[in-house]
Coordinates of C-alpha atoms in Angstrom, one line a residue:
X1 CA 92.2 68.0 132.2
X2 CA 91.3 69.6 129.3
X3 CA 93.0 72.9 128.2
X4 CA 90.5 75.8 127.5
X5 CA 92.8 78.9 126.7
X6 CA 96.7 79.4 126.0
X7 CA 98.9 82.0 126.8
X8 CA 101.2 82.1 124.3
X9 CA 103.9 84.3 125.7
X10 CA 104.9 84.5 129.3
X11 CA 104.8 88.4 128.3
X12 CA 101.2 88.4 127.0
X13 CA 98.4 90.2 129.0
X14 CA 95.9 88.1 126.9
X15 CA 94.9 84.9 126.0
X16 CA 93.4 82.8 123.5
X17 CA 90.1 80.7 124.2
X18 CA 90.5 77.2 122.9
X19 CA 87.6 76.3 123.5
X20 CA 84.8 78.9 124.2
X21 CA 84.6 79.8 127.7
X22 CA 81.4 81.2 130.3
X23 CA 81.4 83.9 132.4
X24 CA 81.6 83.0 136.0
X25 CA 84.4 80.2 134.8
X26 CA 88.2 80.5 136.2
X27 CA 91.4 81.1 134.3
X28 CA 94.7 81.2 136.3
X29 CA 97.7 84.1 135.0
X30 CA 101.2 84.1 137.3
X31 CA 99.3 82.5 140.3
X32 CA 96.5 84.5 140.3
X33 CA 92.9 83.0 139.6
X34 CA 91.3 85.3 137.3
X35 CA 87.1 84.6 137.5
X36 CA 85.5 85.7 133.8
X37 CA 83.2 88.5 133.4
X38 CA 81.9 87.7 130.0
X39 CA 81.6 84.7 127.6
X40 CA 84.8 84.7 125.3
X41 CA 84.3 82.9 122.0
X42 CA 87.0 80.5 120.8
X43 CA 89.8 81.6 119.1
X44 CA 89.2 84.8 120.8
X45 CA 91.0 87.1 123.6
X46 CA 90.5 87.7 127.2
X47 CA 92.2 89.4 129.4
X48 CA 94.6 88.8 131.8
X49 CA 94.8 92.3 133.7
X50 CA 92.9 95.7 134.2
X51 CA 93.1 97.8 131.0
X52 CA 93.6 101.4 131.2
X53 CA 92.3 102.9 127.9
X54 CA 95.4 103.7 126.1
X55 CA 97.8 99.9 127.2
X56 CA 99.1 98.4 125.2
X57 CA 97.6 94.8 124.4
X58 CA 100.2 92.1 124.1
X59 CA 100.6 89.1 122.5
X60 CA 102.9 86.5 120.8
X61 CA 105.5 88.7 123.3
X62 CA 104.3 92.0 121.1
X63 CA 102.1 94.9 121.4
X64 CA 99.3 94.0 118.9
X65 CA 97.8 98.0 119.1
X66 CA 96.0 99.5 122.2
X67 CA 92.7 99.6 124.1
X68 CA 90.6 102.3 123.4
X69 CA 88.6 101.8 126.9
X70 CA 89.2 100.5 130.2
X71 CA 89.0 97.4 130.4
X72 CA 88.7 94.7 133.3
X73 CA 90.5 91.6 133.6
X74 CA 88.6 88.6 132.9
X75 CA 86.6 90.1 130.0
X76 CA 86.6 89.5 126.3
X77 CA 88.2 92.0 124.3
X78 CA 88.2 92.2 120.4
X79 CA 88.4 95.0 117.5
X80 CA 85.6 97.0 119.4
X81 CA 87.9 97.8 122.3
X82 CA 91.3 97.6 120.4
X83 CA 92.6 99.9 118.1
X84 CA 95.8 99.3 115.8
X85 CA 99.2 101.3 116.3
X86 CA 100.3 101.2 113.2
X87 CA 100.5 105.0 111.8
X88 CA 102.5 106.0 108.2
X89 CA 106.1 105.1 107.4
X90 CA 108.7 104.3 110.3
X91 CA 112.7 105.0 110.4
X92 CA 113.9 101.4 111.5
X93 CA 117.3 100.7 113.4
X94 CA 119.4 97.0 112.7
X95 CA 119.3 95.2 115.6
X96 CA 120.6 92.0 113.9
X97 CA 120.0 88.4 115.8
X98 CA 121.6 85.2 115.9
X99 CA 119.8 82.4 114.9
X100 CA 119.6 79.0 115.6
X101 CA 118.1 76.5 114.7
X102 CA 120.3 73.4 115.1
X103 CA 118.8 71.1 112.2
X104 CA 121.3 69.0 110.6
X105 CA 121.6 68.9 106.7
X106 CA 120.6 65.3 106.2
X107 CA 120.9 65.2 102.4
X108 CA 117.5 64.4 101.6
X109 CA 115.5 63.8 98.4
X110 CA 112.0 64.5 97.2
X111 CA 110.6 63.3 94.1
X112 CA 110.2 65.6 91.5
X113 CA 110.0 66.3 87.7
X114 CA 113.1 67.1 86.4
X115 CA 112.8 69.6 83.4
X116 CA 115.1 70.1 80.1
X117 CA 116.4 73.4 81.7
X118 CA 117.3 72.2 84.6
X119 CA 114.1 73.2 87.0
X120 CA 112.3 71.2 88.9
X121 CA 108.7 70.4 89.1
X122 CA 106.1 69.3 92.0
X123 CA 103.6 68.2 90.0
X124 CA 103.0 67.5 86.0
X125 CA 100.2 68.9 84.3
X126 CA 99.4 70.1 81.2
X127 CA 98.1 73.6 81.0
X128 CA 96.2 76.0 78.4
X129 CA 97.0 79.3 78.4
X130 CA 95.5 82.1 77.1
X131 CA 97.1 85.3 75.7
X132 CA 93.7 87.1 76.2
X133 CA 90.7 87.0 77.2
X134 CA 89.1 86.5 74.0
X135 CA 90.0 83.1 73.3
X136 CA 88.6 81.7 77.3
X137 CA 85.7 79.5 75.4
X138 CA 88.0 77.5 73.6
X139 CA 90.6 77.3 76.1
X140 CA 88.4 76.2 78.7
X141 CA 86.6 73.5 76.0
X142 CA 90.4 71.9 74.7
X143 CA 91.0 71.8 78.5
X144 CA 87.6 69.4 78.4
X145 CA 88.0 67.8 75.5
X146 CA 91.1 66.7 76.3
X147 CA 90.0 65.4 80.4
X148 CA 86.7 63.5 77.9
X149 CA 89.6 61.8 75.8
X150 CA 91.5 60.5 78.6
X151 CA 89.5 59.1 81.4
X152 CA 89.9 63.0 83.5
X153 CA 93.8 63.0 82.5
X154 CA 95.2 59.8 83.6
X155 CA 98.8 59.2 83.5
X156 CA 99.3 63.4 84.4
X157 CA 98.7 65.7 87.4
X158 CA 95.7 67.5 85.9
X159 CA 94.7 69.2 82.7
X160 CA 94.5 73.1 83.7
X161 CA 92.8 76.2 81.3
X162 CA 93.4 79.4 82.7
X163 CA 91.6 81.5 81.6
X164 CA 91.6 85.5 82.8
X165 CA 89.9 88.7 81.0
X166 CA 93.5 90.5 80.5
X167 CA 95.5 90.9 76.9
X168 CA 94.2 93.1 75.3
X169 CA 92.5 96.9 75.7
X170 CA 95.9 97.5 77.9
X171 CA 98.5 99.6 77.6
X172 CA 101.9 100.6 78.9
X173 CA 102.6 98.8 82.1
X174 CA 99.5 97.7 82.5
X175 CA 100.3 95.4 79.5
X176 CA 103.6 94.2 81.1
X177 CA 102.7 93.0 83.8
X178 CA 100.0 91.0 81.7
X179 CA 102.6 89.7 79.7
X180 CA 105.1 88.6 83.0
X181 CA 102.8 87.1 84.6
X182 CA 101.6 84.8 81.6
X183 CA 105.5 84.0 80.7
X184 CA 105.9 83.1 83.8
X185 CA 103.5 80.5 83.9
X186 CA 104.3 79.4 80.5
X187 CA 107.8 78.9 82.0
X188 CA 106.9 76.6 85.3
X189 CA 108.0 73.6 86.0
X190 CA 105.0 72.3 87.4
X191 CA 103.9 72.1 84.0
X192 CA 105.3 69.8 81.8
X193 CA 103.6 70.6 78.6
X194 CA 101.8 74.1 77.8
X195 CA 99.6 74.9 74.7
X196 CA 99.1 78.9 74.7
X197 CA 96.2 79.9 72.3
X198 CA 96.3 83.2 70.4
X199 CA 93.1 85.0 68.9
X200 CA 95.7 86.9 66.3
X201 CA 94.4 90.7 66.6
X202 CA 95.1 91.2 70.5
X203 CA 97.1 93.4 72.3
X204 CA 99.7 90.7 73.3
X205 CA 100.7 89.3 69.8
X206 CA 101.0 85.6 70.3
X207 CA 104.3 86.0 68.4
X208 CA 105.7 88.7 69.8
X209 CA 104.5 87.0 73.3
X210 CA 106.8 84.1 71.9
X211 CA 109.8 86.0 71.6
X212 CA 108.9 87.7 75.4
X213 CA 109.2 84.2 76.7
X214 CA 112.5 84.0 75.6
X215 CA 114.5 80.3 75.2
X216 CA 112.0 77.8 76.1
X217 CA 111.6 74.1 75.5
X218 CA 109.6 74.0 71.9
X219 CA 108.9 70.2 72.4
X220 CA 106.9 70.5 75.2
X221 CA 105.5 74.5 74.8
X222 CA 103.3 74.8 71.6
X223 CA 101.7 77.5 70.1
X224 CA 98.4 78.4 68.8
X225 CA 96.5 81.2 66.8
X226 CA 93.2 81.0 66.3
X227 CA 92.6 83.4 63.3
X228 CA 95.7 81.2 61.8
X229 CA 93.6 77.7 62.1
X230 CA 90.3 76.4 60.2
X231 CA 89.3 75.0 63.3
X232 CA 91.0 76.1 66.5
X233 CA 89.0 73.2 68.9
X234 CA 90.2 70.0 65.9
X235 CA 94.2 72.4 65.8
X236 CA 93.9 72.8 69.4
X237 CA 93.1 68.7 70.6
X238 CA 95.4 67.4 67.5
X239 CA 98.8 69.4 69.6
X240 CA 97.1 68.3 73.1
X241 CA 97.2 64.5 72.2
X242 CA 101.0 65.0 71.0
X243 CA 102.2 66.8 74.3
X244 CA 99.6 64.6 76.2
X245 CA 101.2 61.5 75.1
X246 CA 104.7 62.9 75.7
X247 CA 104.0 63.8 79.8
X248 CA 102.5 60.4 80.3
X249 CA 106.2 59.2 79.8
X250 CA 107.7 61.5 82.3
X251 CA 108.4 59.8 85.5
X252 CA 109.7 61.4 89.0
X253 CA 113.0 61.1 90.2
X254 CA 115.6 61.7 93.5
X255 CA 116.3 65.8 94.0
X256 CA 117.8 67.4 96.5
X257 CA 115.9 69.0 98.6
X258 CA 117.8 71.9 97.8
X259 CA 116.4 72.5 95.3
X260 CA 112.5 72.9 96.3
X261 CA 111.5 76.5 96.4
X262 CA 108.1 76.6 98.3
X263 CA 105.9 80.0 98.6
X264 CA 103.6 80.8 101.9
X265 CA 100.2 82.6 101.7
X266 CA 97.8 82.7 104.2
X267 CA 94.2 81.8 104.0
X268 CA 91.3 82.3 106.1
X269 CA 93.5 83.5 109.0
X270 CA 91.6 83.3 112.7
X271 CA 92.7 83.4 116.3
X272 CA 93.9 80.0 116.0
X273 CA 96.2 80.4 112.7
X274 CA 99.3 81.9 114.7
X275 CA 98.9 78.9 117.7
X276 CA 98.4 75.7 114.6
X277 CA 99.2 76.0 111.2
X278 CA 101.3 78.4 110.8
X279 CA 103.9 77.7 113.5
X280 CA 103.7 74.0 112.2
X281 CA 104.7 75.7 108.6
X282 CA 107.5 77.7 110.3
X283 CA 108.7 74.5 111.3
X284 CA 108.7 73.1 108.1
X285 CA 110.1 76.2 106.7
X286 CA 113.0 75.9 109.2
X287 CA 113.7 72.8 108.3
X288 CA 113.5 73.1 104.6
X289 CA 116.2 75.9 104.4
X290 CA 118.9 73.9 107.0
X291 CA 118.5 71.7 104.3
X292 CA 119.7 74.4 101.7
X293 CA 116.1 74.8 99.8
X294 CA 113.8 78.1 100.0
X295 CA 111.1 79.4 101.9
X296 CA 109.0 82.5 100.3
X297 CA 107.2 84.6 102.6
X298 CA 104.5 86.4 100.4
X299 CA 101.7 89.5 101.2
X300 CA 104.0 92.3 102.1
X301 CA 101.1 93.9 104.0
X302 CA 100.4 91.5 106.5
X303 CA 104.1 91.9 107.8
X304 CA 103.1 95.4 108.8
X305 CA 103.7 94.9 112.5
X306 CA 105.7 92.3 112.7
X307 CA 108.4 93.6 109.9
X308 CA 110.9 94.2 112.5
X309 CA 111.5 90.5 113.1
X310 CA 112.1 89.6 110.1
X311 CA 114.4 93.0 109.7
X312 CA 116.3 91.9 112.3
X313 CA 116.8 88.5 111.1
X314 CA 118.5 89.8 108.0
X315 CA 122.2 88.4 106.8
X316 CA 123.1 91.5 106.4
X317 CA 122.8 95.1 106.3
X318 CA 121.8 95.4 103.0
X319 CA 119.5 92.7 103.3
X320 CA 117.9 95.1 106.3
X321 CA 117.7 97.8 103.9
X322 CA 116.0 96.5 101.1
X323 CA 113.7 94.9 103.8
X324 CA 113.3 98.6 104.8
X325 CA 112.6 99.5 101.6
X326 CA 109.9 96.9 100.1
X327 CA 107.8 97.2 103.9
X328 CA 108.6 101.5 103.3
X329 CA 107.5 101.5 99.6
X330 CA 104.1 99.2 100.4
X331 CA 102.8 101.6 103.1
X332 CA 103.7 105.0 100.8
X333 CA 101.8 103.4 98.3
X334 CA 98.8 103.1 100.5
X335 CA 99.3 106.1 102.0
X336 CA 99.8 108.0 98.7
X337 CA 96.3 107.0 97.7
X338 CA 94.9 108.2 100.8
X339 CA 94.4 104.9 102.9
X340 CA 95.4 103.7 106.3
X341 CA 98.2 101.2 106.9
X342 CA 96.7 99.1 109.3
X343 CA 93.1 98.7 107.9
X344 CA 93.8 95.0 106.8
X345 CA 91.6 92.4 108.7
X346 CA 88.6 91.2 107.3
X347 CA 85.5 90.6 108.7
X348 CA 86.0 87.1 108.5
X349 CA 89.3 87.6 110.3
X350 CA 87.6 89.7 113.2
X351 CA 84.7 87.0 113.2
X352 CA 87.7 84.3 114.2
X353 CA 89.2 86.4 116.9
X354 CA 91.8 89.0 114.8
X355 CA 91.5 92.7 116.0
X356 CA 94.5 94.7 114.3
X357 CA 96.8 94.1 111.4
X358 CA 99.5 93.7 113.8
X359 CA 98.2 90.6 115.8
X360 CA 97.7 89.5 111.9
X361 CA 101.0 89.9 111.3
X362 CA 102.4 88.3 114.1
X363 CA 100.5 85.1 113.4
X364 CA 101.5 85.1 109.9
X365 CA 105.0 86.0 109.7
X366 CA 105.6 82.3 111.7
X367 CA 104.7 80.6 108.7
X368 CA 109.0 81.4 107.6
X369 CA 109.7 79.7 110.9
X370 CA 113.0 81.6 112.8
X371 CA 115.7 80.7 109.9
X372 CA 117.7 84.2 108.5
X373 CA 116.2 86.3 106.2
X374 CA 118.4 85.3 102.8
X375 CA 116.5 87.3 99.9
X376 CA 114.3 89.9 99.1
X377 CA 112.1 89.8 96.1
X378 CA 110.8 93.7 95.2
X379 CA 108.2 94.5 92.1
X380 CA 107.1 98.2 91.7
X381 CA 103.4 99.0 91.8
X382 CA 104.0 102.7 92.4
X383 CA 104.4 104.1 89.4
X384 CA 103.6 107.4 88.5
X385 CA 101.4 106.9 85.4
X386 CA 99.7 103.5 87.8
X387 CA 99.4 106.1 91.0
X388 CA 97.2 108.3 88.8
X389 CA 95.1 105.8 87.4
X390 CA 94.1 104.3 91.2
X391 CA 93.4 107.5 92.5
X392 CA 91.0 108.4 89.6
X393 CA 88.7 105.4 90.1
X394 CA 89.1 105.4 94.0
X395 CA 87.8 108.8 94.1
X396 CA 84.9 107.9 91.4
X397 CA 83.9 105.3 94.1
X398 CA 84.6 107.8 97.2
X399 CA 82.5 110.6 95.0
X400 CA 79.7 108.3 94.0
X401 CA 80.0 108.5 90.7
X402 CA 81.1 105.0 90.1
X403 CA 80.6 101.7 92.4
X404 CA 82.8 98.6 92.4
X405 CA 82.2 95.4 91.1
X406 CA 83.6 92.3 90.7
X407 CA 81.8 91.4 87.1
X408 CA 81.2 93.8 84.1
X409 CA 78.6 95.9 85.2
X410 CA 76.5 94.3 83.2
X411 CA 74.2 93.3 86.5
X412 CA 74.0 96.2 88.0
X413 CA 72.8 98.2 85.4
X414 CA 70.3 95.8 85.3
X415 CA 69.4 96.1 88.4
X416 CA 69.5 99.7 88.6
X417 CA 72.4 100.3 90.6
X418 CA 74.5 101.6 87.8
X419 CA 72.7 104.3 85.3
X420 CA 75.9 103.7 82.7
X421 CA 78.1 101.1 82.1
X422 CA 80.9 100.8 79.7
X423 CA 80.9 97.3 77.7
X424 CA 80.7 96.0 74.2
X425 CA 78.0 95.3 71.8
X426 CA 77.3 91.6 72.5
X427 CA 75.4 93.0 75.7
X428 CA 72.7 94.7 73.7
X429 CA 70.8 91.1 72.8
X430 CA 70.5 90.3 76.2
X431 CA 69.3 93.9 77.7
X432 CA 66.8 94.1 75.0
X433 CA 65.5 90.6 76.0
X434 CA 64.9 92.0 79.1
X435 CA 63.4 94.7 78.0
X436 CA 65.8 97.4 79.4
X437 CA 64.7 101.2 78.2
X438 CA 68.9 102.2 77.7
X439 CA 70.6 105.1 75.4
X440 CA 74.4 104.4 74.0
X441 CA 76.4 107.2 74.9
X442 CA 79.7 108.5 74.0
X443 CA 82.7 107.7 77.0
X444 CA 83.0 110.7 78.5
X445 CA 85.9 112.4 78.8
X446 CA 88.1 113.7 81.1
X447 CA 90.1 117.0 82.0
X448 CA 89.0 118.3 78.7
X449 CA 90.3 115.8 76.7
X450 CA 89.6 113.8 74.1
X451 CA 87.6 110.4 74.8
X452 CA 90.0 107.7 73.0
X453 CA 89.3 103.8 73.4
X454 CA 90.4 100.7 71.6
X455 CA 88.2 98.9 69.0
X456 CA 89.1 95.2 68.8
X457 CA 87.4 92.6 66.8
X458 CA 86.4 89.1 68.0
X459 CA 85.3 86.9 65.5
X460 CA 85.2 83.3 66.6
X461 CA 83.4 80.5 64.3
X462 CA 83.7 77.1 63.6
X463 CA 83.6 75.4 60.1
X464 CA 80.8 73.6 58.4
X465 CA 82.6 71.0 57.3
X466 CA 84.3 70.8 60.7
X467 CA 84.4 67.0 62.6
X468 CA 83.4 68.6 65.8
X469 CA 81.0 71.3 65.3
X470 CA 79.3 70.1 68.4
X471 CA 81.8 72.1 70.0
X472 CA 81.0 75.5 69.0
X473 CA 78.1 75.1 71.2

């Protein structure tokens, strides 16, 4: 017979429609026959007793936030009838757990890409990076050019440009992070040859990027500046063909599987990612670490309401504390900027059967399986100076006086959503082609102060006498 719904805890007063289910249909809960009042859409919940408005709705064994109604059994109950429970910051008690998980260590090997420092890499690719945003054209044609020369990268992983709109125009820690976050990539394994292209006036000075990066392997991490070249594309391909031709003669070996480091992030999440995938990565997870090799659990906020799990899982005490601390310091930092804690599901979430952060939460916390809690991995977002700067555009956007977007602005303006924008000149062509009636104003200030922004030049050409002026366009 097939199965139609699954209650996943013998604790739960819910469960989860496999397959959609009709009202007037039967489900069965501790020996009772329970005859459906409504249609229940898969992935989603009905339930399995009558609600009072203010129970508790459980699932996976936990309360995932409360009804706001009554609510009969048999009917189909989603974010309209549930409310979250998660409120502000929460003093949290060690309750530390055994754990067990009785896989043997079985020595095993993967193959992987065994760099000149000693790390280890999934895959081998060659990558183009950017120091800013100015240089994205030619990054993205080398990474072309190069894919053109050699039948779409044969012999390597893939040929990757990255390119992003950061490296300039930022300051202070803004900046940093910029800069961590590049090095980083510079620096992974799965890469076994990098080129990082320079423009030569940015913010992030491709030297003194170089000397950020610290010790790195100069045979197979190459540099170039743009302003420094005649021709940045012919520069660019000549040191692509060298580190080309020097990953096509890298070749996997035997590692311990010790030594693979694997991070979790979830995607899409629905009704259905807590009952299949993610237990299945839990699993694997589990598994991974008896065989001494690392798990990652990522997005601190979708632990909010299943933190204490994982808290109590911790080695140790200080382990518990500093767990404390990264789920305590993520929720001030909403909270700080005026936001709820527990507003997280999307609407495609809700759509798949997910009503509160906390039955989010629950689903995706079993992607790091049951093993102990070994490591905790903090960055600070909160700072004083980056606090400020949030809550001046968030209350822009809660005033009307600005609206998000995810492009330049240019559009909207356009479009007449937007009465000013700020951008550069190379907008002005196109808005008088299309005839826009627009002003240039001065950025206006704030507090009194002094209007200051950052003048930056971004002269890009390609030579006459160059062999692939072709590429300029």
């Amino acid at each position: 017979m097939k199965t139609t719904y699954l209650r996943i805890n013998p604790a739960d007063n819910v469960a989860v429609a496999i397959s959609p289910l009709h009202a007037g249909e039967t489900i069965e809960a501790d020996g009772r026959v329970i005859t459906l009042r409504t249609d229940v859409p898969a992935g989603h919940k009905v339930t399995l007793k009558n609600f009072q408005a203010g129970e508790n709705i459980i699932k996976y064994g936990y309360p995932i936030g409360h009804v706001t109604v009554d609510v009969p059994e048999g009917t189909w109950v989603s974010e309209k009838e549930i409310k979250t429970n998660l409120a502000g910051l929460l003093d949290y008690t060690y309750q530390p757990v055994e754990v067990h998980t009785d896989i043997p260590m079985e020595h095993r090997t993967f193959k992987g890409y065994r760099r000149r420092n000693g790390d280890v890499g999934v895959r081998n690719e060659i990558w183009i990076i950017p120091t800013v945003g100015c240089v994205n054209g030619i990054v993205n044609q080398l990474a072309e050019g190069l894919r053109r020369e050699t039948d779409g990268g044969k012999g390597v992983d893939a040929i990757v440009a990255f390119p992003h709109n950061y490296g300039c125009s930022q300051l202070g820690e803004d900046h940093e992070n910029t800069k961590k976050i590049l090095r980083d990539m510079v620096l992974h394994p799965n890469a076994g040859a990098v080129l990082v292209v320079g423009l030569g006036c940015e913010n992030n000075q491709p030297d003194v990027f170089r000397e950020f990066i610290g010790t790195y392997d100069e045979d197979r991490i190459r540099f170039m500046v743009a302003q420094k070249v005649d021709d940045e594309y012919e520069e660019g391909m000549r040191i692509l063909r060298e580190l080309y031709a020097k990953c096509c003669q890298d070749e996997r070996t035997d590692v311990p599987l010790s030594e693979l480091r694997v991070g979790l992030k979830c995607g899409g999440s629905d009704g259905f990612s807590g009952i299949t995938a993610n237990p299945l990565l839990g699993m694997f997870s589990d598994y991974l670490i008896a065989q001494g090799g690392t798990s990652v659990l990522t997005e601190v906020p979708e632990m909010f309401g299943a933190e204490t799990i994982l808290m109590n899982r911790c080695r140790t005490t200080e382990l518990f504390n500093q767990t404390v601390s990264l789920i305590n310091d993520f929720k001030e930092y909403f909270l700080s900027h005026g936001e709820p804690v527990g507003e997280n599901p999307s609407p495609g979430n809700k759509a798949g059967g997910i009503s509160t952060l906390e039955e989010k939460a629950l689903g995706c916390t079993q992607k790091c399986g049951k093993s102990y809690v070994s490591g905790v991995m903090a960055g600070k977002i909160d700072s004083k100076e980056s606090q400020e700067v949030f809550q001046m555009f968030q209350d822009m956007e809660k005033d009307g006086y600005a609206i998000a977007t995810e492009k330049n602005g240019t559009d909207e303006f356009r479009a007449g959503t937007a009465a000013m924008y700020i951008y550069g000149s190379w907008s002005i062509n196109s808005l008088d082609e299309d005839g826009m009636n627009y002003g240039i104003a001065k950025i206006p200030s704030f507090d009194g102060k002094t209007s200051v922004s950052i003048l930056s030049s971004s002269g890009l050409s390609i030579s006459k006498d160059s062999k692939n002026k072709e590429a300029a366009w």
